[in-house]
Structure formats: structure tokens, C-alpha cells
The first five atom37 places (N, CA, C, CB, O) and aatype in JSON, in Angstrom:
{
  "aatype": [12, 15, 7, 5, 19, 11, 16, 19, 3, 13, 18, 7, 2, 2, 0, 4, 13, 13, 11, 18, 13, 19, 16, 15, 11, 3, 14, 5, 1, 13, 13, 19, 17, 4, 19, 5, 7, 9, 18, 10, 10, 4, 10, 10, 19, 9, 0, 9, 4, 18, 13, 15, 9, 0, 16, 9, 16, 11, 6, 9, 15, 0, 2, 19, 7, 3, 1, 13, 0, 1, 1, 2, 12, 1, 16, 5, 1, 11, 9, 5, 9, 12, 9, 0, 16, 3, 13, 13, 4, 17, 4, 14, 13, 9, 19, 9, 4, 19, 10, 8, 15, 13, 6, 9, 19, 3, 0, 16, 3, 17, 18, 15],
  "atom_mask": [
    [1, 1, 1, 1, 1],
    [1, 1, 1, 1, 1],
    [1, 1, 1, 0, 1],
    [1, 1, 1, 1, 1],
    [1, 1, 1, 1, 1],
    [1, 1, 1, 1, 1],
    [1, 1, 1, 1, 1],
    [1, 1, 1, 1, 1],
    [1, 1, 1, 1, 1],
    [1, 1, 1, 1, 1],
    [1, 1, 1, 1, 1],
    [1, 1, 1, 0, 1],
    [1, 1, 1, 1, 1],
    [1, 1, 1, 1, 1],
    [1, 1, 1, 1, 1],
    [1, 1, 1, 1, 1],
    [1, 1, 1, 1, 1],
    [1, 1, 1, 1, 1],
    [1, 1, 1, 1, 1],
    [1, 1, 1, 1, 1],
    [1, 1, 1, 1, 1],
    [1, 1, 1, 1, 1],
    [1, 1, 1, 1, 1],
    [1, 1, 1, 1, 1],
    [1, 1, 1, 1, 1],
    [1, 1, 1, 1, 1],
    [1, 1, 1, 1, 1],
    [1, 1, 1, 1, 1],
    [1, 1, 1, 1, 1],
    [1, 1, 1, 1, 1],
    [1, 1, 1, 1, 1],
    [1, 1, 1, 1, 1],
    [1, 1, 1, 1, 1],
    [1, 1, 1, 1, 1],
    [1, 1, 1, 1, 1],
    [1, 1, 1, 1, 1],
    [1, 1, 1, 0, 1],
    [1, 1, 1, 1, 1],
    [1, 1, 1, 1, 1],
    [1, 1, 1, 1, 1],
    [1, 1, 1, 1, 1],
    [1, 1, 1, 1, 1],
    [1, 1, 1, 1, 1],
    [1, 1, 1, 1, 1],
    [1, 1, 1, 1, 1],
    [1, 1, 1, 1, 1],
    [1, 1, 1, 1, 1],
    [1, 1, 1, 1, 1],
    [1, 1, 1, 1, 1],
    [1, 1, 1, 1, 1],
    [1, 1, 1, 1, 1],
    [1, 1, 1, 1, 1],
    [1, 1, 1, 1, 1],
    [1, 1, 1, 1, 1],
    [1, 1, 1, 1, 1],
    [1, 1, 1, 1, 1],
    [1, 1, 1, 1, 1],
    [1, 1, 1, 1, 1],
    [1, 1, 1, 1, 1],
    [1, 1, 1, 1, 1],
    [1, 1, 1, 1, 1],
    [1, 1, 1, 1, 1],
    [1, 1, 1, 1, 1],
    [1, 1, 1, 1, 1],
    [1, 1, 1, 0, 1],
    [1, 1, 1, 1, 1],
    [1, 1, 1, 1, 1],
    [1, 1, 1, 1, 1],
    [1, 1, 1, 1, 1],
    [1, 1, 1, 1, 1],
    [1, 1, 1, 1, 1],
    [1, 1, 1, 1, 1],
    [1, 1, 1, 1, 1],
    [1, 1, 1, 1, 1],
    [1, 1, 1, 1, 1],
    [1, 1, 1, 1, 1],
    [1, 1, 1, 1, 1],
    [1, 1, 1, 1, 1],
    [1, 1, 1, 1, 1],
    [1, 1, 1, 1, 1],
    [1, 1, 1, 1, 1],
    [1, 1, 1, 1, 1],
    [1, 1, 1, 1, 1],
    [1, 1, 1, 1, 1],
    [1, 1, 1, 1, 1],
    [1, 1, 1, 1, 1],
    [1, 1, 1, 1, 1],
    [1, 1, 1, 1, 1],
    [1, 1, 1, 1, 1],
    [1, 1, 1, 1, 1],
    [1, 1, 1, 1, 1],
    [1, 1, 1, 1, 1],
    [1, 1, 1, 1, 1],
    [1, 1, 1, 1, 1],
    [1, 1, 1, 1, 1],
    [1, 1, 1, 1, 1],
    [1, 1, 1, 1, 1],
    [1, 1, 1, 1, 1],
    [1, 1, 1, 1, 1],
    [1, 1, 1, 1, 1],
    [1, 1, 1, 1, 1],
    [1, 1, 1, 1, 1],
    [1, 1, 1, 1, 1],
    [1, 1, 1, 1, 1],
    [1, 1, 1, 1, 1],
    [1, 1, 1, 1, 1],
    [1, 1, 1, 1, 1],
    [1, 1, 1, 1, 1],
    [1, 1, 1, 1, 1],
    [1, 1, 1, 1, 1],
    [1, 1, 1, 1, 1],
    [1, 1, 1, 1, 1]
  ],
  "atom_positions": [
    [[22.21, 43.52, -7.82], [21.37, 42.5, -7.26], [20.32, 43.18, -6.38], [22.19, 41.46, -6.45], [20.65, 44.05, -5.58]],
    [[19.09, 42.79, -6.53], [18.0, 43.45, -5.83], [17.7, 42.83, -4.47], [16.76, 43.42, -6.67], [16.79, 43.3, -3.78]],
    [[18.41, 41.82, -4.07], [18.19, 41.2, -2.77], [17.14, 40.1, -2.8], [0.0, 0.0, 0.0], [16.84, 39.51, -1.76]],
    [[16.56, 39.81, -3.96], [15.58, 38.74, -4.06], [16.28, 37.42, -4.29], [14.57, 39.03, -5.2], [17.27, 37.33, -5.01]],
    [[15.74, 36.41, -3.67], [16.29, 35.07, -3.83], [15.53, 34.39, -4.95], [16.22, 34.25, -2.5], [14.3, 34.34, -4.94]],
    [[16.27, 33.87, -5.89], [15.65, 33.17, -7.01], [15.39, 31.72, -6.61], [16.54, 33.24, -8.29], [16.28, 31.03, -6.12]],
    [[14.17, 31.27, -6.82], [13.83, 29.88, -6.52], [13.77, 29.07, -7.8], [12.5, 29.79, -5.76], [13.44, 29.59, -8.87]],
    [[14.09, 27.84, -7.68], [14.01, 26.92, -8.81], [12.71, 26.16, -8.69], [15.24, 25.96, -8.86], [12.44, 25.54, -7.66]],
    [[11.9, 26.21, -9.71], [10.61, 25.52, -9.68], [10.76, 24.12, -10.27], [9.54, 26.31, -10.45], [11.08, 23.96, -11.45]],
    [[10.52, 23.14, -9.46], [10.46, 21.77, -9.9], [9.49, 21.04, -8.99], [11.86, 21.1, -9.9], [9.12, 21.55, -7.93]],
    [[9.09, 19.87, -9.39], [8.03, 19.17, -8.67], [8.44, 18.8, -7.25], [7.63, 17.92, -9.42], [7.59, 18.62, -6.39]],
    [[9.74, 18.7, -7.0], [10.21, 18.36, -5.67], [9.97, 19.45, -4.64], [0.0, 0.0, 0.0], [10.07, 19.19, -3.44]],
    [[9.65, 20.67, -5.07], [9.35, 21.75, -4.13], [8.01, 21.55, -3.45], [9.39, 23.08, -4.83], [7.76, 22.15, -2.4]],
    [[7.15, 20.75, -4.03], [5.84, 20.51, -3.44], [5.96, 19.6, -2.22], [4.88, 19.89, -4.47], [7.04, 19.09, -1.93]],
    [[4.87, 19.41, -1.53], [4.88, 18.58, -0.33], [5.23, 17.13, -0.64], [3.54, 18.64, 0.37], [5.78, 16.42, 0.2]],
    [[4.91, 16.69, -1.83], [5.17, 15.3, -2.22], [5.97, 15.32, -3.52], [3.83, 14.49, -2.4], [5.59, 16.01, -4.47]],
    [[7.07, 14.58, -3.56], [7.89, 14.59, -4.77], [7.48, 13.53, -5.77], [9.32, 14.38, -4.4], [7.99, 13.52, -6.89]],
    [[6.57, 12.66, -5.4], [6.11, 11.62, -6.31], [4.61, 11.74, -6.45], [6.51, 10.2, -5.8], [3.89, 11.72, -5.46]],
    [[4.15, 11.87, -7.67], [2.72, 12.05, -7.91], [2.03, 10.7, -8.02], [2.49, 12.87, -9.18], [2.37, 9.88, -8.87]],
    [[1.07, 10.48, -7.14], [0.23, 9.31, -7.26], [-1.04, 9.64, -8.02], [-0.1, 8.74, -5.88], [-1.6, 8.79, -8.72]],
    [[-1.5, 10.87, -7.88], [-2.74, 11.29, -8.52], [-2.41, 11.81, -9.92], [-3.47, 12.37, -7.68], [-2.07, 12.98, -10.08]],
    [[-2.51, 10.96, -10.9], [-2.21, 11.33, -12.28], [-3.47, 11.19, -13.12], [-1.06, 10.45, -12.85], [-4.38, 10.44, -12.78]],
    [[-3.49, 11.91, -14.22], [-4.61, 11.82, -15.15], [-4.19, 11.01, -16.37], [-5.1, 13.23, -15.56], [-3.05, 10.54, -16.45]],
    [[-5.1, 10.85, -17.29], [-4.8, 10.04, -18.47], [-3.76, 10.69, -19.38], [-6.07, 9.78, -19.27], [-3.13, 10.0, -20.19]],
    [[-3.56, 11.98, -19.26], [-2.6, 12.69, -20.12], [-1.25, 12.9, -19.44], [-3.17, 14.02, -20.53], [-0.33, 13.44, -20.06]],
    [[-1.11, 12.5, -18.2], [0.12, 12.72, -17.45], [1.19, 11.74, -17.9], [-0.13, 12.58, -15.95], [0.92, 10.55, -18.01]],
    [[2.42, 12.22, -18.17], [3.48, 11.31, -18.62], [3.95, 10.33, -17.54], [4.65, 12.11, -19.09], [4.58, 9.32, -17.87]],
    [[3.66, 10.6, -16.27], [4.07, 9.68, -15.2], [3.04, 8.59, -14.94], [4.31, 10.46, -13.94], [3.2, 7.81, -14.0]],
    [[2.0, 8.53, -15.74], [0.92, 7.57, -15.49], [1.41, 6.12, -15.48], [-0.17, 7.74, -16.54], [1.05, 5.35, -14.6]],
    [[2.22, 5.75, -16.46], [2.73, 4.38, -16.53], [3.56, 4.05, -15.3], [3.56, 4.18, -17.8], [3.43, 2.96, -14.74]],
    [[4.41, 4.96, -14.88], [5.26, 4.75, -13.71], [4.42, 4.56, -12.45], [6.22, 5.92, -13.54], [4.69, 3.67, -11.64]],
    [[3.41, 5.4, -12.28], [2.54, 5.3, -11.1], [1.81, 3.97, -11.09], [1.53, 6.47, -11.06], [1.71, 3.33, -10.04]],
    [[1.29, 3.54, -12.23], [0.61, 2.25, -12.3], [1.57, 1.11, -11.99], [-0.03, 2.05, -13.68], [1.18, 0.12, -11.37]],
    [[2.82, 1.23, -12.43], [3.81, 0.18, -12.12], [4.09, 0.12, -10.62], [5.12, 0.44, -12.89], [4.18, -0.97, -10.05]],
    [[4.24, 1.28, -9.98], [4.49, 1.3, -8.53], [3.31, 0.69, -7.77], [4.75, 2.75, -8.04], [3.51, -0.09, -6.85]],
    [[2.11, 1.04, -8.16], [0.94, 0.49, -7.48], [0.8, -1.01, -7.77], [-0.34, 1.23, -7.92], [0.37, -1.76, -6.89]],
    [[1.14, -1.43, -8.96], [1.11, -2.86, -9.29], [2.14, -3.65, -8.49], [0.0, 0.0, 0.0], [1.86, -4.76, -8.03]],
    [[3.33, -3.07, -8.31], [4.36, -3.73, -7.5], [3.91, -3.84, -6.06], [5.69, -2.97, -7.59], [4.12, -4.86, -5.41]],
    [[3.28, -2.77, -5.55], [2.76, -2.83, -4.18], [1.72, -3.94, -4.05], [2.15, -1.47, -3.76], [1.74, -4.7, -3.08]],
    [[0.82, -4.03, -5.0], [-0.21, -5.07, -4.96], [0.43, -6.46, -5.04], [-1.21, -4.88, -6.1], [0.01, -7.37, -4.32]],
    [[1.41, -6.62, -5.9], [2.1, -7.91, -6.02], [2.78, -8.29, -4.71], [3.13, -7.86, -7.15], [2.68, -9.44, -4.27]],
    [[3.46, -7.33, -4.07], [4.12, -7.61, -2.79], [3.11, -7.99, -1.73], [4.93, -6.39, -2.33], [3.34, -8.92, -0.95]],
    [[1.99, -7.28, -1.69], [0.96, -7.6, -0.7], [0.39, -8.99, -0.94], [-0.16, -6.55, -0.75], [0.13, -9.73, 0.02]],
    [[0.19, -9.37, -2.19], [-0.33, -10.7, -2.5], [0.68, -11.79, -2.11], [-0.66, -10.81, -3.99], [0.28, -12.83, -1.58]],
    [[1.96, -11.55, -2.37], [2.98, -12.53, -2.0], [3.01, -12.7, -0.48], [4.37, -12.11, -2.53], [3.1, -13.82, 0.02]],
    [[2.95, -11.58, 0.26], [2.95, -11.65, 1.71], [1.72, -12.42, 2.21], [2.98, -10.23, 2.33], [1.83, -13.27, 3.09]],
    [[0.57, -12.12, 1.63], [-0.67, -12.78, 2.07], [-0.63, -14.28, 1.76], [-1.9, -12.13, 1.4], [-1.03, -15.1, 2.59]],
    [[-0.16, -14.65, 0.58], [-0.09, -16.07, 0.21], [0.91, -16.81, 1.1], [0.32, -16.23, -1.29], [0.62, -17.91, 1.58]],
    [[2.07, -16.21, 1.33], [3.07, -16.85, 2.2], [2.52, -17.0, 3.62], [4.37, -16.03, 2.22], [2.69, -18.05, 4.25]],
    [[1.88, -15.96, 4.13], [1.33, -16.06, 5.48], [0.24, -17.13, 5.54], [0.76, -14.7, 5.93], [0.19, -17.89, 6.51]],
    [[-0.61, -17.19, 4.54], [-1.67, -18.19, 4.54], [-1.09, -19.59, 4.56], [-2.57, -18.01, 3.32], [-1.59, -20.47, 5.27]],
    [[-0.03, -19.82, 3.77], [0.57, -21.15, 3.76], [1.25, -21.46, 5.09], [1.59, -21.27, 2.61], [1.18, -22.59, 5.57]],
    [[1.9, -20.47, 5.7], [2.52, -20.67, 7.01], [1.45, -20.97, 8.06], [3.36, -19.44, 7.41], [1.61, -21.86, 8.89]],
    [[0.35, -20.21, 8.03], [-0.72, -20.4, 9.0], [-1.34, -21.78, 8.86], [-1.79, -19.32, 8.84], [-1.66, -22.42, 9.86]],
    [[-1.52, -22.24, 7.63], [-2.1, -23.56, 7.41], [-1.19, -24.66, 7.94], [-2.37, -23.77, 5.92], [-1.66, -25.59, 8.59]],
    [[0.09, -24.56, 7.66], [1.04, -25.59, 8.1], [1.15, -25.6, 9.63], [2.42, -25.35, 7.47], [1.14, -26.66, 10.25]],
    [[1.26, -24.41, 10.23], [1.41, -24.37, 11.69], [0.13, -24.8, 12.41], [1.79, -22.97, 12.14], [0.19, -25.35, 13.51]],
    [[-1.01, -24.57, 11.78], [-2.27, -25.03, 12.4], [-2.31, -26.56, 12.42], [-3.5, -24.46, 11.65], [-2.76, -27.15, 13.4]],
    [[-1.85, -27.19, 11.34], [-1.81, -28.65, 11.3], [-0.81, -29.2, 12.32], [-1.44, -29.14, 9.9], [-1.09, -30.19, 12.99]],
    [[0.35, -28.55, 12.43], [1.37, -29.02, 13.37], [0.91, -28.82, 14.81], [2.71, -28.28, 13.13], [1.09, -29.71, 15.64]],
    [[0.32, -27.66, 15.1], [-0.09, -27.38, 16.48], [-1.24, -28.28, 16.93], [-0.48, -25.92, 16.64], [-1.45, -28.47, 18.12]],
    [[-1.98, -28.82, 15.98], [-3.05, -29.75, 16.35], [-2.46, -31.05, 16.89], [-3.97, -30.04, 15.14], [-3.07, -31.72, 17.72]],
    [[-1.27, -31.4, 16.42], [-0.62, -32.63, 16.87], [0.21, -32.44, 18.13], [0.25, -33.18, 15.77], [0.53, -33.41, 18.82]],
    [[0.56, -31.2, 18.44], [1.43, -30.94, 19.6], [0.53, -30.72, 20.82], [2.37, -29.69, 19.35], [-0.46, -31.44, 20.97]],
    [[0.82, -29.78, 21.66], [0.03, -29.57, 22.87], [-0.88, -28.37, 22.77], [0.0, 0.0, 0.0], [-0.78, -27.55, 21.86]],
    [[-1.78, -28.29, 23.75], [-2.75, -27.19, 23.79], [-2.07, -25.86, 24.11], [-3.84, -27.48, 24.82], [-2.45, -24.83, 23.57]],
    [[-1.07, -25.89, 24.99], [-0.36, -24.66, 25.37], [0.38, -24.06, 24.18], [0.62, -24.94, 26.52], [0.33, -22.85, 23.95]],
    [[1.05, -24.91, 23.44], [1.78, -24.45, 22.26], [0.81, -23.9, 21.21], [2.62, -25.59, 21.67], [1.1, -22.9, 20.56]],
    [[-0.32, -24.55, 21.07], [-1.31, -24.11, 20.06], [-1.87, -22.73, 20.41], [-2.46, -25.13, 19.95], [-2.07, -21.91, 19.53]],
    [[-2.14, -22.48, 21.7], [-2.65, -21.17, 22.11], [-1.65, -20.07, 21.84], [-3.01, -21.18, 23.6], [-2.0, -19.0, 21.33]],
    [[-0.39, -20.32, 22.18], [0.66, -19.32, 21.94], [0.83, -19.06, 20.45], [2.0, -19.78, 22.56], [1.03, -17.93, 20.01]],
    [[0.75, -20.13, 19.7], [0.89, -20.02, 18.25], [-0.27, -19.22, 17.65], [0.96, -21.41, 17.62], [-0.07, -18.42, 16.74]],
    [[-1.46, -19.44, 18.13], [-2.64, -18.72, 17.62], [-2.56, -17.23, 17.94], [-3.93, -19.31, 18.21], [-2.97, -16.4, 17.12]],
    [[-2.02, -16.88, 19.12], [-1.85, -15.46, 19.45], [-0.88, -14.79, 18.5], [-1.36, -15.3, 20.9], [-1.11, -13.67, 18.04]],
    [[0.21, -15.47, 18.19], [1.2, -14.93, 17.26], [0.59, -14.78, 15.87], [2.44, -15.82, 17.2], [0.8, -13.76, 15.21]],
    [[-0.14, -15.77, 15.44], [-0.79, -15.69, 14.13], [-1.81, -14.56, 14.08], [-1.46, -17.01, 13.79], [-1.93, -13.88, 13.06]],
    [[-2.53, -14.35, 15.15], [-3.52, -13.27, 15.21], [-2.84, -11.91, 15.06], [-4.32, -13.34, 16.54], [-3.35, -11.03, 14.38]],
    [[-1.69, -11.74, 15.71], [-0.95, -10.48, 15.61], [-0.48, -10.24, 14.17], [0.26, -10.48, 16.56], [-0.55, -9.12, 13.67]],
    [[0.0, -11.27, 13.53], [0.45, -11.13, 12.15], [-0.73, -10.82, 11.23], [1.17, -12.41, 11.68], [-0.6, -10.0, 10.32]],
    [[-1.86, -11.46, 11.46], [-3.05, -11.15, 10.67], [-3.46, -9.7, 10.83], [-4.21, -12.06, 11.08], [-3.83, -9.05, 9.85]],
    [[-3.4, -9.19, 12.03], [-3.76, -7.79, 12.27], [-2.8, -6.86, 11.55], [-3.78, -7.47, 13.77], [-3.23, -5.86, 10.98]],
    [[-1.51, -7.17, 11.58], [-0.53, -6.32, 10.89], [-0.76, -6.3, 9.38], [0.9, -6.79, 11.2], [-0.73, -5.24, 8.76]],
    [[-1.0, -7.45, 8.8], [-1.24, -7.52, 7.35], [-2.54, -6.81, 6.99], [-1.27, -8.99, 6.87], [-2.61, -6.09, 6.0]],
    [[-3.58, -7.03, 7.79], [-4.88, -6.4, 7.51], [-4.82, -4.89, 7.65], [-5.94, -6.97, 8.44], [-5.41, -4.17, 6.83]],
    [[-4.13, -4.38, 8.67], [-4.05, -2.93, 8.82], [-3.25, -2.3, 7.69], [-3.42, -2.56, 10.15], [-3.59, -1.21, 7.23]],
    [[-2.22, -2.97, 7.24], [-1.46, -2.45, 6.09], [-2.36, -2.38, 4.86], [-0.23, -3.34, 5.81], [-2.35, -1.38, 4.14]],
    [[-3.12, -3.43, 4.62], [-4.0, -3.45, 3.46], [-5.08, -2.38, 3.56], [-4.64, -4.83, 3.31], [-5.31, -1.63, 2.61]],
    [[-5.76, -2.31, 4.72], [-6.87, -1.38, 4.86], [-6.42, 0.08, 4.96], [-7.68, -1.72, 6.08], [-7.22, 0.98, 4.69]],
    [[-5.18, 0.32, 5.33], [-4.67, 1.71, 5.34], [-4.34, 2.18, 3.93], [-3.43, 1.82, 6.23], [-4.58, 3.34, 3.6]],
    [[-3.79, 1.31, 3.11], [-3.4, 1.7, 1.76], [-4.54, 1.59, 0.76], [-2.25, 0.86, 1.3], [-4.53, 2.28, -0.26]],
    [[-5.5, 0.75, 1.02], [-6.58, 0.49, 0.07], [-7.36, 1.76, -0.33], [-7.53, -0.52, 0.65], [-7.55, 1.98, -1.52]],
    [[-7.8, 2.6, 0.6], [-8.53, 3.81, 0.18], [-7.68, 4.74, -0.67], [-9.04, 4.55, 1.41], [-8.17, 5.35, -1.62]],
    [[-6.4, 4.86, -0.32], [-5.5, 5.72, -1.09], [-5.36, 5.22, -2.52], [-4.13, 5.79, -0.41], [-5.42, 6.01, -3.46]],
    [[-5.17, 3.94, -2.69], [-4.99, 3.38, -4.03], [-6.29, 3.46, -4.82], [-4.51, 1.91, -3.95], [-6.26, 3.72, -6.03]],
    [[-7.42, 3.25, -4.18], [-8.71, 3.37, -4.87], [-8.91, 4.8, -5.38], [-9.89, 2.97, -3.93], [-9.34, 5.0, -6.52]],
    [[-8.6, 5.78, -4.55], [-8.73, 7.18, -4.99], [-7.76, 7.48, -6.13], [-8.47, 8.15, -3.81], [-8.11, 8.19, -7.06]],
    [[-6.55, 6.94, -6.07], [-5.59, 7.13, -7.16], [-6.11, 6.55, -8.47], [-4.25, 6.48, -6.81], [-5.98, 7.17, -9.53]],
    [[-6.7, 5.37, -8.39], [-7.24, 4.73, -9.6], [-8.43, 5.53, -10.14], [-7.67, 3.28, -9.3], [-8.53, 5.76, -11.34]],
    [[-9.32, 5.95, -9.25], [-10.47, 6.74, -9.69], [-10.04, 8.07, -10.29], [-11.43, 6.99, -8.53], [-10.64, 8.54, -11.26]],
    [[-9.01, 8.68, -9.73], [-8.5, 9.93, -10.29], [-7.82, 9.68, -11.64], [-7.5, 10.59, -9.31], [-7.94, 10.5, -12.55]],
    [[-7.13, 8.57, -11.76], [-6.45, 8.25, -13.01], [-7.43, 8.04, -14.15], [-5.58, 7.01, -12.84], [-7.17, 8.43, -15.29]],
    [[-8.57, 7.42, -13.85], [-9.6, 7.22, -14.87], [-10.55, 8.42, -14.98], [-10.4, 5.97, -14.55], [-11.54, 8.37, -15.71]],
    [[-10.23, 9.49, -14.25], [-10.97, 10.75, -14.26], [-12.43, 10.56, -13.84], [-10.91, 11.37, -15.65], [-13.33, 11.22, -14.37]],
    [[-12.65, 9.67, -12.9], [-13.98, 9.48, -12.3], [-14.14, 10.44, -11.13], [-14.18, 8.01, -11.84], [-15.22, 11.01, -10.92]],
    [[-13.06, 10.62, -10.36], [-13.04, 11.53, -9.22], [-11.91, 12.52, -9.44], [-12.85, 10.75, -7.86], [-10.82, 12.15, -9.88]],
    [[-12.16, 13.78, -9.15], [-11.12, 14.8, -9.25], [-10.52, 15.01, -7.86], [-11.68, 16.14, -9.83], [-11.12, 15.67, -7.01]],
    [[-9.34, 14.44, -7.63], [-8.69, 14.53, -6.32], [-7.62, 15.61, -6.29], [-8.07, 13.2, -5.96], [-6.76, 15.6, -5.41]],
    [[-7.67, 16.53, -7.23], [-6.64, 17.57, -7.3], [-6.59, 18.41, -6.04], [-6.87, 18.47, -8.5], [-5.5, 18.73, -5.55]],
    [[-7.73, 18.78, -5.51], [-7.75, 19.61, -4.3], [-7.26, 18.87, -3.08], [-9.15, 20.12, -4.06], [-6.88, 19.5, -2.09]],
    [[-7.25, 17.56, -3.11], [-6.85, 16.78, -1.95], [-5.34, 16.75, -1.76], [-7.37, 15.37, -2.08], [-4.87, 16.54, -0.64]],
    [[-4.57, 16.96, -2.83], [-3.11, 16.89, -2.7], [-2.41, 18.16, -3.08], [-2.59, 15.8, -3.52], [-1.19, 18.22, -2.96]],
    [[-3.11, 19.17, -3.52], [-2.43, 20.41, -3.91], [-2.41, 21.42, -2.8], [-3.08, 21.01, -5.12], [-1.88, 22.51, -2.97]]
  ]
}
């Protein structure tokens, strides 16, 4: 034995074990599109549910008191900020993934 340690080369050795930046010839392309589609679906469900909750509570708080309505609006504002920051943080990443997948932008240097 020469004292050298043998390493096993697999994709998990890289900084990221899941590739988001795939090309049209990559075998993981379908899987990546499914993951991004599921994320989009979850975000849409959250946004639709929140919108319906906000609409109902706005109608109810109009009938109750001014103090309750103010407190309710502050809570709704916080939830809106959380949903918006989640969307705006992930949106640029997903756009770059899509552009890289369609080979419009080469993002190889950004993740390697």
C-alpha cells in the first residue's frame, strides 16, 4: 500500500448533491422539472389559501371592531411579507434553472 487514500467519485462529493442546473441532454432533467413544478404548485396552493383567508377575515373584521381589525391587518401583513419573500427569494434561482435548461444561459460556472 502506498499510503494514498482512494476516493470514490460520485455526484454527492460536490457541494450540492442535487442538480438543479441541467441541460437538455441530462438524464435528471425530468426529475428537476418535477421538483420545480411541485414547488410552484405548493406556492400556488399557499397563495390561494392565504388569499381566501384574507378575504374572509377582511369581511368579518369589517363587522367587528376597529381594534380587532387593526390587529388582524398587522397579522395579515406579516403573512404577506413571509409569502412574498419566499417567492422573491426562489424566483431568480428557478428562472436561471429554466434558462439553463433551455440552454439560453450557461450557468455552469455559477455552481461548479
